[in-house]
Structure formats: C-alpha cells, structure tokens
mmCIF file of C-alpha atoms and ligand atoms in Angstrom:
data_model
loop_
_atom_site.group_PDB
_atom_site.id
_atom_site.type_symbol
_atom_site.label_atom_id
_atom_site.label_comp_id
_atom_site.label_asym_id
_atom_site.label_seq_id
_atom_site.Cartn_x
_atom_site.Cartn_y
_atom_site.Cartn_z
ATOM 1 C CA MET A 1 -19.897 21.030 -48.197
ATOM 2 C CA MET A 2 -19.139 24.762 -48.275
ATOM 3 C CA PRO A 3 -18.165 25.900 -51.776
ATOM 4 C CA ARG A 4 -14.704 27.407 -52.304
ATOM 5 C CA LEU A 5 -14.278 31.057 -53.253
ATOM 6 C CA GLY A 6 -11.565 31.968 -55.719
ATOM 7 C CA ILE A 7 -10.864 35.675 -56.006
ATOM 8 C CA ASN A 8 -9.896 36.943 -59.487
ATOM 9 C CA ILE A 9 -7.642 39.943 -58.918
ATOM 10 C CA ASP A 10 -7.145 40.889 -62.615
ATOM 11 C CA HIS A 11 -8.954 44.187 -62.216
ATOM 12 C CA VAL A 12 -6.622 45.397 -59.500
ATOM 13 C CA ALA A 13 -3.976 45.079 -62.253
ATOM 14 C CA THR A 14 -6.320 46.861 -64.649
ATOM 15 C CA LEU A 15 -6.290 49.892 -62.342
ATOM 16 C CA ARG A 16 -2.517 49.757 -62.031
ATOM 17 C CA GLN A 17 -2.046 49.477 -65.806
ATOM 18 C CA ALA A 18 -4.414 52.449 -66.405
ATOM 19 C CA ARG A 19 -1.850 54.777 -64.779
ATOM 20 C CA GLY A 20 1.376 52.829 -65.390
ATOM 21 C CA GLU A 21 2.279 53.181 -61.710
ATOM 22 C CA GLY A 22 3.299 50.437 -59.323
ATOM 23 C CA TYR A 23 -0.016 50.525 -57.401
ATOM 24 C CA PRO A 24 -2.527 49.153 -56.613
ATOM 25 C CA SER A 25 -0.431 46.070 -55.890
ATOM 26 C CA VAL A 26 -1.713 42.676 -56.971
ATOM 27 C CA VAL A 27 0.461 41.117 -54.219
ATOM 28 C CA GLU A 28 -1.395 43.150 -51.637
ATOM 29 C CA ALA A 29 -4.714 42.193 -53.262
ATOM 30 C CA ALA A 30 -3.860 38.526 -53.051
ATOM 31 C CA ASP A 31 -2.627 38.874 -49.488
ATOM 32 C CA VAL A 32 -5.794 40.759 -48.354
ATOM 33 C CA SER A 33 -8.039 38.235 -50.165
ATOM 34 C CA LEU A 34 -6.413 35.206 -48.579
ATOM 35 C CA ARG A 35 -6.276 36.843 -45.122
ATOM 36 C CA ALA A 36 -10.014 37.516 -45.455
ATOM 37 C CA GLY A 37 -10.678 33.819 -46.051
ATOM 38 C CA ALA A 38 -10.550 33.404 -49.843
ATOM 39 C CA ASP A 39 -9.794 29.783 -50.803
ATOM 40 C CA GLN A 40 -7.818 30.547 -53.971
ATOM 41 C CA ILE A 41 -6.382 33.387 -56.077
ATOM 42 C CA THR A 42 -7.240 33.445 -59.769
ATOM 43 C CA ILE A 43 -5.361 35.521 -62.344
ATOM 44 C CA HIS A 44 -5.640 35.602 -66.129
ATOM 45 C CA LEU A 45 -2.351 36.084 -67.994
ATOM 46 C CA ARG A 46 -3.734 37.280 -71.308
ATOM 47 C CA GLU A 47 -1.729 37.182 -74.542
ATOM 48 C CA ASP A 48 -2.205 40.959 -74.851
ATOM 49 C CA ARG A 49 -1.037 41.480 -71.196
ATOM 50 C CA ARG A 50 -3.764 44.065 -70.696
ATOM 51 C CA HIS A 51 -3.878 43.556 -66.870
ATOM 52 C CA ILE A 52 -1.759 40.787 -65.276
ATOM 53 C CA GLN A 53 1.918 40.991 -66.307
ATOM 54 C CA ASP A 54 4.406 38.147 -66.434
ATOM 55 C CA MET A 55 6.158 39.232 -63.227
ATOM 56 C CA ASP A 56 2.824 39.237 -61.368
ATOM 57 C CA VAL A 57 2.457 35.523 -61.905
ATOM 58 C CA ASP A 58 5.531 34.629 -59.834
ATOM 59 C CA ALA A 59 4.790 37.387 -57.270
ATOM 60 C CA VAL A 60 1.235 36.154 -56.682
ATOM 61 C CA ARG A 61 2.444 32.581 -56.618
ATOM 62 C CA LEU A 62 4.672 33.460 -53.628
ATOM 63 C CA VAL A 63 1.672 34.827 -51.766
ATOM 64 C CA THR A 64 -0.525 31.762 -52.424
ATOM 65 C CA MET A 65 2.359 29.523 -51.270
ATOM 66 C CA LYS A 66 2.712 31.543 -48.109
ATOM 67 C CA TYR A 67 -0.911 30.865 -47.291
ATOM 68 C CA GLY A 68 -0.838 27.283 -48.552
ATOM 69 C CA LYS A 69 -3.698 28.092 -50.967
ATOM 70 C CA PRO A 70 -3.984 27.256 -54.648
ATOM 71 C CA LEU A 71 -3.182 29.589 -57.518
ATOM 72 C CA ASN A 72 -5.568 29.213 -60.477
ATOM 73 C CA LEU A 73 -3.992 30.579 -63.670
ATOM 74 C CA GLU A 74 -6.443 31.313 -66.446
ATOM 75 C CA MET A 75 -4.993 31.275 -69.945
ATOM 76 C CA GLY A 76 -5.683 30.715 -73.593
ATOM 77 C CA CYS A 77 -4.236 27.779 -75.517
ATOM 78 C CA ASN A 78 -1.028 29.631 -76.393
ATOM 79 C CA GLU A 79 2.478 28.176 -76.413
ATOM 80 C CA GLU A 80 4.238 31.103 -74.840
ATOM 81 C CA ILE A 81 1.695 31.275 -71.973
ATOM 82 C CA THR A 82 1.864 27.487 -71.587
ATOM 83 C CA ASP A 83 5.675 27.804 -71.150
ATOM 84 C CA ILE A 84 5.088 30.383 -68.349
ATOM 85 C CA ALA A 85 2.504 28.120 -66.708
ATOM 86 C CA CYS A 86 4.867 25.123 -66.790
ATOM 87 C CA ALA A 87 7.697 27.271 -65.287
ATOM 88 C CA THR A 88 5.423 28.663 -62.564
ATOM 89 C CA GLY A 89 3.603 25.487 -61.630
ATOM 90 C CA PRO A 90 0.248 26.789 -60.364
ATOM 91 C CA GLU A 91 -2.007 24.116 -58.802
ATOM 92 C CA TRP A 92 -4.666 24.859 -61.412
ATOM 93 C CA VAL A 93 -4.817 26.135 -64.927
ATOM 94 C CA CYS A 94 -8.223 27.117 -66.272
ATOM 95 C CA LEU A 95 -8.182 27.125 -70.063
ATOM 96 C CA VAL A 96 -10.349 29.808 -71.625
ATOM 97 C CA PRO A 97 -10.950 31.024 -75.225
ATOM 98 C CA GLU A 98 -9.096 34.232 -75.905
ATOM 99 C CA ASN A 99 -9.860 36.791 -78.532
ATOM 100 C CA ARG A 100 -7.822 39.962 -78.758
ATOM 101 C CA GLN A 101 -10.818 42.234 -79.462
ATOM 102 C CA GLU A 102 -12.965 41.032 -76.549
ATOM 103 C CA ARG A 103 -13.483 43.151 -73.453
ATOM 104 C CA THR A 104 -13.494 40.059 -71.281
ATOM 105 C CA THR A 105 -13.820 36.267 -71.803
ATOM 106 C CA GLU A 106 -17.093 36.065 -73.721
ATOM 107 C CA GLY A 107 -18.001 32.422 -73.424
ATOM 108 C CA GLY A 108 -16.789 28.876 -72.971
ATOM 109 C CA LEU A 109 -14.256 26.949 -75.129
ATOM 110 C CA ASP A 110 -15.558 25.516 -78.399
ATOM 111 C CA LEU A 111 -14.781 21.829 -78.125
ATOM 112 C CA ILE A 112 -17.135 20.765 -80.926
ATOM 113 C CA SER A 113 -14.784 21.968 -83.668
ATOM 114 C CA ASP A 114 -12.132 19.218 -84.143
ATOM 115 C CA GLU A 115 -9.441 21.806 -84.747
ATOM 116 C CA ASN A 116 -10.147 23.556 -81.437
ATOM 117 C CA PHE A 117 -10.506 20.245 -79.661
ATOM 118 C CA GLU A 118 -7.023 19.183 -80.764
ATOM 119 C CA ARG A 119 -5.521 22.506 -79.712
ATOM 120 C CA VAL A 120 -7.034 22.310 -76.257
ATOM 121 C CA LYS A 121 -5.983 18.629 -76.007
ATOM 122 C CA ALA A 122 -2.355 19.461 -76.802
ATOM 123 C CA THR A 123 -2.296 22.245 -74.174
ATOM 124 C CA CYS A 124 -3.926 19.962 -71.618
ATOM 125 C CA GLU A 125 -1.399 17.263 -72.216
ATOM 126 C CA ARG A 126 1.545 19.621 -71.751
ATOM 127 C CA LEU A 127 0.186 21.028 -68.504
ATOM 128 C CA GLN A 128 -0.972 17.645 -67.172
ATOM 129 C CA ALA A 129 2.515 16.291 -67.742
ATOM 130 C CA GLU A 130 3.705 18.942 -65.258
ATOM 131 C CA GLY A 131 1.195 17.760 -62.648
ATOM 132 C CA ILE A 132 -0.973 20.868 -63.126
ATOM 133 C CA LYS A 133 -4.716 20.293 -62.642
ATOM 134 C CA ILE A 134 -6.826 21.452 -65.545
ATOM 135 C CA SER A 135 -10.225 23.068 -65.499
ATOM 136 C CA LEU A 136 -11.912 23.951 -68.791
ATOM 137 C CA PHE A 137 -14.113 27.018 -69.079
ATOM 138 C CA LEU A 138 -17.264 25.850 -70.892
ATOM 139 C CA GLU A 139 -20.941 26.464 -71.554
ATOM 140 C CA SER A 140 -23.185 24.041 -69.738
ATOM 141 C CA ASP A 141 -24.427 22.082 -72.781
ATOM 142 C CA LEU A 142 -24.062 18.307 -72.475
ATOM 143 C CA GLU A 143 -22.509 17.776 -75.912
ATOM 144 C CA THR A 144 -19.609 20.031 -74.993
ATOM 145 C CA LEU A 145 -19.311 18.534 -71.504
ATOM 146 C CA LYS A 146 -19.073 15.017 -73.002
ATOM 147 C CA ARG A 147 -16.288 16.049 -75.383
ATOM 148 C CA ALA A 148 -14.535 17.757 -72.478
ATOM 149 C CA ALA A 149 -14.606 14.583 -70.376
ATOM 150 C CA LEU A 150 -12.402 12.927 -73.009
ATOM 151 C CA LEU A 151 -9.632 15.362 -72.026
ATOM 152 C CA LYS A 152 -9.590 14.149 -68.422
ATOM 153 C CA PRO A 153 -9.844 17.529 -66.765
ATOM 154 C CA LYS A 154 -10.030 17.709 -62.965
ATOM 155 C CA ALA A 155 -12.826 20.243 -63.250
ATOM 156 C CA ILE A 156 -15.070 22.122 -65.602
ATOM 157 C CA GLU A 157 -15.772 25.787 -64.916
ATOM 158 C CA ILE A 158 -19.215 26.660 -66.184
ATOM 159 C CA HIS A 159 -19.560 30.101 -67.789
ATOM 160 C CA THR A 160 -22.151 31.992 -65.748
ATOM 161 C CA GLY A 161 -21.891 35.388 -67.569
ATOM 162 C CA GLU A 162 -25.187 35.099 -69.399
ATOM 163 C CA TYR A 163 -27.002 33.818 -66.275
ATOM 164 C CA ALA A 164 -25.602 36.708 -64.212
ATOM 165 C CA ARG A 165 -26.663 39.311 -66.753
ATOM 166 C CA LYS A 166 -30.213 37.904 -66.913
ATOM 167 C CA PHE A 167 -30.379 37.702 -63.069
ATOM 168 C CA THR A 168 -29.285 41.315 -62.709
ATOM 169 C CA ALA A 169 -31.883 42.429 -65.328
ATOM 170 C CA GLY A 170 -34.565 40.728 -63.238
ATOM 171 C CA GLU A 171 -35.326 38.147 -65.945
ATOM 172 C CA ASP A 172 -36.310 34.537 -65.409
ATOM 173 C CA ILE A 173 -33.239 32.407 -64.677
ATOM 174 C CA SER A 174 -34.971 29.065 -63.990
ATOM 175 C CA ASN A 175 -33.740 27.508 -67.275
ATOM 176 C CA PHE A 176 -30.130 28.221 -66.315
ATOM 177 C CA ILE A 177 -30.632 26.580 -62.940
ATOM 178 C CA GLU A 178 -32.122 23.499 -64.667
ATOM 179 C CA ASP A 179 -29.225 23.380 -67.169
ATOM 180 C CA TYR A 180 -26.665 23.723 -64.351
ATOM 181 C CA LYS A 181 -28.316 20.840 -62.432
ATOM 182 C CA VAL A 182 -28.006 18.594 -65.505
ATOM 183 C CA ALA A 183 -24.374 19.671 -65.988
ATOM 184 C CA ARG A 184 -23.537 19.115 -62.331
ATOM 185 C CA ASP A 185 -25.090 15.650 -62.294
ATOM 186 C CA PHE A 186 -23.131 14.680 -65.427
ATOM 187 C CA LEU A 187 -19.868 16.017 -63.995
ATOM 188 C CA VAL A 188 -20.447 14.248 -60.649
ATOM 189 C CA SER A 189 -21.079 10.978 -62.534
ATOM 190 C CA GLU A 190 -17.758 11.498 -64.333
ATOM 191 C CA LYS A 191 -15.919 12.443 -61.104
ATOM 192 C CA ILE A 192 -15.060 15.845 -62.578
ATOM 193 C CA GLY A 193 -15.224 18.924 -60.336
ATOM 194 C CA CYS A 194 -17.974 21.476 -61.089
ATOM 195 C CA HIS A 195 -16.819 25.073 -60.861
ATOM 196 C CA ALA A 196 -18.490 28.333 -61.947
ATOM 197 C CA GLY A 197 -17.373 31.785 -62.869
ATOM 198 C CA HIS A 198 -17.929 34.987 -64.751
ATOM 199 C CA GLY A 199 -20.043 38.013 -64.057
ATOM 200 C CA LEU A 200 -21.243 36.899 -60.627
ATOM 201 C CA SER A 201 -22.222 39.256 -57.831
ATOM 202 C CA ILE A 202 -23.132 38.691 -54.210
ATOM 203 C CA GLU A 203 -26.850 38.587 -55.271
ATOM 204 C CA SER A 204 -26.539 36.416 -58.418
ATOM 205 C CA VAL A 205 -24.359 33.816 -56.670
ATOM 206 C CA MET A 206 -27.098 33.214 -54.092
ATOM 207 C CA PRO A 207 -29.459 30.965 -56.133
ATOM 208 C CA LEU A 208 -26.465 28.948 -57.285
ATOM 209 C CA VAL A 209 -25.250 28.430 -53.749
ATOM 210 C CA GLU A 210 -28.821 27.637 -52.437
ATOM 211 C CA ASN A 211 -29.198 24.993 -55.137
ATOM 212 C CA LYS A 212 -25.754 23.553 -54.261
ATOM 213 C CA LEU A 213 -24.748 23.678 -57.915
ATOM 214 C CA PHE A 214 -21.026 24.325 -57.773
ATOM 215 C CA GLU A 215 -18.035 23.389 -55.643
ATOM 216 C CA GLU A 216 -16.082 26.476 -56.503
ATOM 217 C CA TYR A 217 -16.791 30.033 -57.627
ATOM 218 C CA ASN A 218 -14.246 32.345 -59.259
ATOM 219 C CA ILE A 219 -15.352 35.940 -58.926
ATOM 220 C CA GLY A 220 -13.475 39.154 -59.652
ATOM 221 C CA HIS A 221 -14.941 42.186 -61.375
ATOM 222 C CA TRP A 222 -17.943 42.648 -59.130
ATOM 223 C CA ILE A 223 -15.804 42.187 -55.941
ATOM 224 C CA VAL A 224 -13.292 44.815 -57.083
ATOM 225 C CA CYS A 225 -16.167 47.197 -58.010
ATOM 226 C CA ARG A 226 -17.957 46.653 -54.658
ATOM 227 C CA ALA A 227 -14.675 47.100 -52.760
ATOM 228 C CA VAL A 228 -14.410 50.638 -54.136
ATOM 229 C CA PHE A 229 -17.589 51.700 -52.358
ATOM 230 C CA ASP A 230 -16.928 49.661 -49.243
ATOM 231 C CA GLY A 231 -13.609 51.508 -48.963
ATOM 232 C CA LEU A 232 -14.149 55.009 -50.468
ATOM 233 C CA GLY A 233 -15.720 56.616 -47.425
ATOM 234 C CA ASN A 234 -12.952 55.357 -45.128
ATOM 235 C CA VAL A 235 -10.185 56.688 -47.322
ATOM 236 C CA ILE A 236 -11.807 60.106 -47.533
ATOM 237 C CA LYS A 237 -12.203 60.214 -43.721
ATOM 238 C CA ARG A 238 -8.450 59.535 -43.355
ATOM 239 C CA PHE A 239 -7.609 62.469 -45.646
ATOM 240 C CA LYS A 240 -9.942 64.744 -43.731
ATOM 241 C CA GLU A 241 -8.422 63.670 -40.402
ATOM 242 C CA ILE A 242 -4.954 64.654 -41.709
ATOM 243 C CA PHE A 243 -6.287 67.981 -43.045
ATOM 244 C CA ASP A 244 -8.106 68.656 -39.728
ATOM 245 C CA GLN A 245 -4.859 68.070 -37.765
ATOM 246 C CA GLY A 246 -3.339 70.834 -39.807
HETATM 247 N N1 PXP B 301 -13.664 32.600 -64.547
HETATM 248 C C1 PXP B 301 -13.145 32.796 -65.763
HETATM 249 C C2 PXP B 301 -12.785 31.561 -66.566
HETATM 250 C C3 PXP B 301 -12.888 34.066 -66.286
HETATM 251 O O1 PXP B 301 -12.381 34.232 -67.507
HETATM 252 C C4 PXP B 301 -13.168 35.193 -65.433
HETATM 253 C C5 PXP B 301 -12.851 36.530 -65.943
HETATM 254 O O2 PXP B 301 -11.501 36.694 -66.109
HETATM 255 C C6 PXP B 301 -13.720 34.917 -64.177
HETATM 256 C C7 PXP B 301 -13.981 33.644 -63.748
HETATM 257 C C8 PXP B 301 -14.116 36.048 -63.267
HETATM 258 O O3 PXP B 301 -15.181 36.796 -63.827
HETATM 259 P P1 PXP B 301 -15.587 38.158 -63.196
HETATM 260 O O4 PXP B 301 -14.376 39.052 -63.169
HETATM 261 O O5 PXP B 301 -16.604 38.623 -64.144
HETATM 262 O O6 PXP B 301 -16.119 37.865 -61.874
#
C-alpha cells in the first residue's frame, strides 16, 4: 500500500513569526499541500508558541475538514495544550517530548521512567476519551515500544532524525534500517500503526519507502526549505515582468 504523506507546516509559521506580519499564511500552506495531494496536515502547538499559534489550530482544522483529510496535532504532555486539543478535536494527536531550550524535537518520548510513563498515560487517557487517535513519538528500541503498547496508541511515530542526519552525511545507515524492520514487525504484531518523522528529505525517505518500513511519513522542514528554491526563480520573474511593463 502507498504510504501516506503528512505535511508539517510549522515552518511556514516560523517565517511569519520572524516578521510578526500576517504572511505567509498557514491556511494557504495547508490548502496548497492538500490540493497537491498531501494526505494529512501536521502542526505542532508548542508550549512556547514559537511558530504555530492557538488561532492557527482552528484555522488549519477548517482547511483539513474542507478536504476531508486528517489533522495531526503534535503536542507535549501539557494540560493547557491538552485542553486545546480536546476543544479542537483533531483526528490525531502525536505526543512528543518538549523542552523549552531545544531548537526542535530532539528525540522520542522517554517511557522507561515511571514518572514520564504516568504523565504520558494521563494525557493519552484524556485525549482517547474524546475519540482522538494517539500516536507516540518514540525511538525504535523494543523496550520503549513494548512500554508504549500498554498505552493502546493507534500508532507509533518513529523518530528518524538521527537516521536522516547520518544518511545526509553519507554514513552507513544499514543498522537503522534493521532496527526499523524489527520495530515495524513488532508494531504490526500488536496492530499498532507504524509512522515515521523528523529530518527527512526526498533522498533520505527513499530507502525507507523502498523497504516498506512505514505507513505514514510526517515531513516539514526540508519541504519548506526546498519550496524556497522551487519557487524563488518564479517570483523574481514576476517582479521583472512588472518592472519591464513599466
Ligand atoms: N514528526 C514529529 C513528531 C516532529 O516533532 C516533527 C518536527 O516538528 C516532524 C515530524 C517533522 O520534522 P521535520 O520538520 O524535520 O521534517
């Protein structure tokens, strides 16, 4: 089966927040992504609101509903954000660890510590009671995956950041592929969906797709970066046309 592509549009909001203007619009980003064939929109409402803002969540939700596609809301285990998730009712919530100092999500949830496990469990229970499907952002180690299965998530999203960095540096990635196969087989046996995300590019996603490792990929930063160069020349030509016309 063809894997699903979720587009993370956080960094469209990053550009907007950098100038404090109303553009670029995350609504337009969601609309363009879904019109181009994306299967889902992913946004991360962080505690520090560094990119996506509260009002973006409802606005993007309206776009995904218009297209009949899922909204995947990434969030930390935080009560205030859980309230927003319950009020918005996205199809999916992906729970991630959040640390105020980090530049981006740096790894999967720690489910080995009992304290963290209980915190994640409480958040899962609140969201699941609202009918929201849960995915947990995790490393691919089996011990963590087995703990995660106790929380009855609909999916696990495997953190691919380290893999993607090694792939891009031209290093050997065969151990990641082997780990991901073991993780996938475990998740299939538990009837839990197997998703992937973080740091992926059009090149680094290829071995994962060829090996049929994941049902869903959530990709953002690289797509927004690539879109700059796929669009820059066209925008400049439009300015020059206007100048030429006098
Ligand atoms: N999946 C999760 C759980 C994430 O936290 C992120 C980053 O917000 C992504 C996917 C997308 O990662 P990237 O922007 O590096 O493609």
